[in-house]
PDB file of C-alpha atoms in Angstrom:
ATOM      1  CA  MET A 461      47.083  52.302 192.307  1.00 47.00           C
ATOM      2  CA  ALA A 462      44.459  50.649 190.028  1.00 52.00           C
ATOM      3  CA  TYR A 463      44.822  49.826 186.454  1.00 53.00           C
ATOM      4  CA  GLU A 464      45.043  52.993 184.213  1.00 62.00           C
ATOM      5  CA  GLY A 465      44.926  54.864 187.462  1.00 67.00           C
ATOM      6  CA  ALA A 466      47.440  57.281 189.365  1.00 69.00           C
ATOM      7  CA  LEU A 467      50.255  54.973 189.225  1.00 66.00           C
ATOM      8  CA  ASP A 468      50.083  54.438 185.384  1.00 71.00           C
ATOM      9  CA  THR A 469      50.231  58.410 184.916  1.00 76.00           C
ATOM     10  CA  CYS A 470      53.214  58.610 187.530  1.00 74.00           C
ATOM     11  CA  VAL A 471      55.095  55.926 185.732  1.00 73.00           C
ATOM     12  CA  THR A 472      54.614  57.746 182.419  1.00 77.00           C
ATOM     13  CA  LEU A 473      55.905  60.941 184.068  1.00 78.00           C
ATOM     14  CA  LEU A 474      58.778  59.157 185.617  1.00 76.00           C
ATOM     15  CA  ILE A 475      59.917  57.613 182.308  1.00 76.00           C
ATOM     16  CA  ILE A 476      59.945  61.035 180.712  1.00 79.00           C
ATOM     17  CA  ILE A 477      61.818  62.605 183.620  1.00 79.00           C
ATOM     18  CA  ALA A 478      64.346  59.848 183.851  1.00 76.00           C
ATOM     19  CA  PHE A 479      65.215  59.720 180.171  1.00 75.00           C
ATOM     20  CA  SER A 480      64.750  63.432 179.477  1.00 75.00           C
ATOM     21  CA  LYS A 481      62.945  62.778 176.177  1.00 73.00           C
ATOM     22  CA  ASP A 482      59.702  61.878 174.816  1.00 72.00           C
ATOM     23  CA  PHE A 483      61.038  59.612 172.280  1.00 78.00           C
ATOM     24  CA  SER A 484      62.221  57.189 174.921  1.00 76.00           C
ATOM     25  CA  LEU A 485      58.496  57.092 176.244  1.00 77.00           C
ATOM     26  CA  GLY A 486      57.606  55.956 172.723  1.00 82.00           C
ATOM     27  CA  VAL A 487      60.202  53.373 172.420  1.00 83.00           C
ATOM     28  CA  ILE A 488      59.321  51.928 175.909  1.00 80.00           C
ATOM     29  CA  THR A 489      55.644  51.839 175.206  1.00 81.00           C
ATOM     30  CA  SER A 490      56.254  50.080 171.992  1.00 86.00           C
ATOM     31  CA  VAL A 491      58.380  47.489 173.681  1.00 83.00           C
ATOM     32  CA  ILE A 492      55.868  47.124 176.452  1.00 81.00           C
ATOM     33  CA  SER A 493      53.096  46.667 173.826  1.00 84.00           C
ATOM     34  CA  ILE A 494      55.022  43.868 172.060  1.00 87.00           C
ATOM     35  CA  LEU A 495      55.402  42.198 175.511  1.00 83.00           C
ATOM     36  CA  SER A 496      51.795  42.430 176.132  1.00 82.00           C
ATOM     37  CA  ILE A 497      51.038  40.693 172.823  1.00 85.00           C
ATOM     38  CA  PHE A 498      53.595  38.035 173.852  1.00 85.00           C
ATOM     39  CA  SER A 499      51.902  37.366 177.291  1.00 83.00           C
ATOM     40  CA  ALA A 500      48.506  37.025 175.462  1.00 82.00           C
ATOM     41  CA  TYR A 501      50.201  34.460 173.158  1.00 84.00           C
ATOM     42  CA  ILE A 502      51.807  32.618 176.173  1.00 81.00           C
ATOM     43  CA  CYS A 503      48.241  32.733 177.944  1.00 79.00           C
ATOM     44  CA  LYS A 504      46.569  31.097 175.133  1.00 79.00           C
ATOM     45  CA  ARG A 505      49.335  28.577 174.827  1.00 78.00           C
ATOM     46  CA  ILE A 506      50.128  27.520 178.276  1.00 75.00           C
ATOM     47  CA  ILE A 507      47.445  28.168 180.523  1.00 74.00           C
ATOM     48  CA  ASN A 508      44.692  25.492 180.740  1.00 77.00           C
ATOM     49  CA  PRO A 509      41.615  25.436 182.971  1.00 75.00           C
ATOM     50  CA  ARG A 510      43.377  23.490 185.860  1.00 79.00           C
ATOM     51  CA  LYS A 511      46.318  26.169 186.015  1.00 78.00           C
ATOM     52  CA  VAL A 512      44.188  29.281 185.973  1.00 81.00           C
ATOM     53  CA  LYS A 513      43.977  29.598 189.766  1.00 83.00           C
ATOM     54  CA  SER A 514      47.863  29.661 190.127  1.00 84.00           C
ATOM     55  CA  ALA A 515      48.057  31.855 187.061  1.00 82.00           C
ATOM     56  CA  VAL A 516      45.951  34.459 188.566  1.00 84.00           C
ATOM     57  CA  TYR A 517      47.869  34.203 191.859  1.00 88.00           C
ATOM     58  CA  ILE A 518      51.050  34.684 190.293  1.00 87.00           C
ATOM     59  CA  SER A 519      49.815  37.437 187.951  1.00 85.00           C
ATOM     60  CA  CYS A 520      48.651  39.450 190.993  1.00 86.00           C
ATOM     61  CA  ILE A 521      51.526  38.835 193.298  1.00 92.00           C
ATOM     62  CA  VAL A 522      54.514  39.472 190.815  1.00 91.00           C
ATOM     63  CA  PRO A 523      53.224  43.156 190.071  1.00 88.00           C
ATOM     64  CA  LEU A 524      52.435  43.944 193.588  1.00 89.00           C
ATOM     65  CA  LEU A 525      56.103  43.079 194.484  1.00 92.00           C
ATOM     66  CA  SER A 526      57.253  45.265 191.516  1.00 89.00           C
ATOM     67  CA  THR A 527      55.127  48.056 192.759  1.00 86.00           C
ATOM     68  CA  PHE A 528      56.871  47.907 196.220  1.00 90.00           C
ATOM     69  CA  ILE A 529      60.311  47.763 194.646  1.00 90.00           C
ATOM     70  CA  LEU A 530      59.220  50.749 192.469  1.00 83.00           C
ATOM     71  CA  LEU A 531      58.079  52.746 195.565  1.00 85.00           C
ATOM     72  CA  PHE A 532      61.428  51.972 197.480  1.00 91.00           C
ATOM     73  CA  ILE A 533      63.968  52.157 194.672  1.00 89.00           C
ATOM     74  CA  THR A 534      62.874  54.607 191.931  1.00 80.00           C
ATOM     75  CA  ASN A 535      65.408  54.792 189.109  1.00 81.00           C
ATOM     76  CA  SER A 536      65.349  54.341 185.338  1.00 74.00           C
ATOM     77  CA  TYR A 537      65.687  50.541 185.620  1.00 81.00           C
ATOM     78  CA  THR A 538      63.082  49.959 188.264  1.00 84.00           C
ATOM     79  CA  ILE A 539      60.555  52.073 186.111  1.00 78.00           C
ATOM     80  CA  ILE A 540      61.265  50.036 182.962  1.00 79.00           C
ATOM     81  CA  GLY A 541      61.018  46.937 184.904  1.00 85.00           C
ATOM     82  CA  TYR A 542      57.889  47.787 186.545  1.00 83.00           C
ATOM     83  CA  SER A 543      56.248  48.818 183.340  1.00 80.00           C
ATOM     84  CA  ILE A 544      57.342  45.554 181.723  1.00 83.00           C
ATOM     85  CA  ILE A 545      56.228  43.301 184.580  1.00 87.00           C
ATOM     86  CA  TYR A 546      53.077  45.291 185.143  1.00 83.00           C
ATOM     87  CA  SER A 547      51.849  44.936 181.453  1.00 82.00           C
ATOM     88  CA  PHE A 548      52.896  41.511 181.175  1.00 84.00           C
ATOM     89  CA  PHE A 549      51.031  40.152 183.968  1.00 86.00           C
ATOM     90  CA  ILE A 550      47.922  42.356 183.861  1.00 83.00           C
ATOM     91  CA  GLN A 551      47.347  41.251 180.275  1.00 83.00           C
ATOM     92  CA  ILE A 552      47.101  37.614 181.584  1.00 84.00           C
ATOM     93  CA  VAL A 553      44.664  38.741 184.352  1.00 84.00           C
ATOM     94  CA  SER A 554      42.542  40.539 181.848  1.00 83.00           C
ATOM     95  CA  ILE A 555      42.572  37.485 179.388  1.00 83.00           C
ATOM     96  CA  ILE A 556      41.450  35.166 182.265  1.00 83.00           C
ATOM     97  CA  ASN A 557      38.984  37.661 183.468  1.00 83.00           C
ATOM     98  CA  ASP A 558      37.425  37.918 179.870  1.00 82.00           C
ATOM     99  CA  ILE A 559      37.272  34.125 179.539  1.00 79.00           C
ATOM    100  CA  LYS A 560      35.611  33.684 183.021  1.00 79.00           C
ATOM    101  CA  THR A 561      33.137  36.393 182.027  1.00 80.00           C
ATOM    102  CA  PHE A 562      32.241  34.931 178.708  1.00 78.00           C
ATOM    103  CA  LYS A 563      31.791  31.452 180.604  1.00 75.00           C
ATOM    104  CA  ILE A 564      29.235  32.938 182.901  1.00 76.00           C
ATOM    105  CA  THR A 565      27.029  34.368 180.078  1.00 74.00           C
ATOM    106  CA  ASN A 566      26.277  30.626 178.594  1.00 71.00           C
ATOM    107  CA  SER A 567      26.655  31.891 175.163  1.00 65.00           C
ATOM    108  CA  ASP A 568      26.558  29.436 172.218  1.00 66.00           C
ATOM    109  CA  ILE A 569      29.201  31.363 170.309  1.00 62.00           C
TER     110      ILE A 569
END
């Protein structure tokens, strides 16, 4: 269930099966990519050093809840909802991780 793991491949296959077209996978992937860019923008504008801990907690709990919903109720709506939620919140966790890693290096850049 890791990022870019088996669940990611299963969601891709479920999207193709649910909508019976490869074109729908492209449309959904494009929308999810736009939402990932939007989440990066939100992360830059809203999250400050005092709110990082709560942002990480929220960004980990919400995708976990959407994973459980996807496991118990698998239809086209939950697949799209899971994909949107997962990509939105994983982007925030990734950005925070990159910032924290960069701060550890003590770089002057």
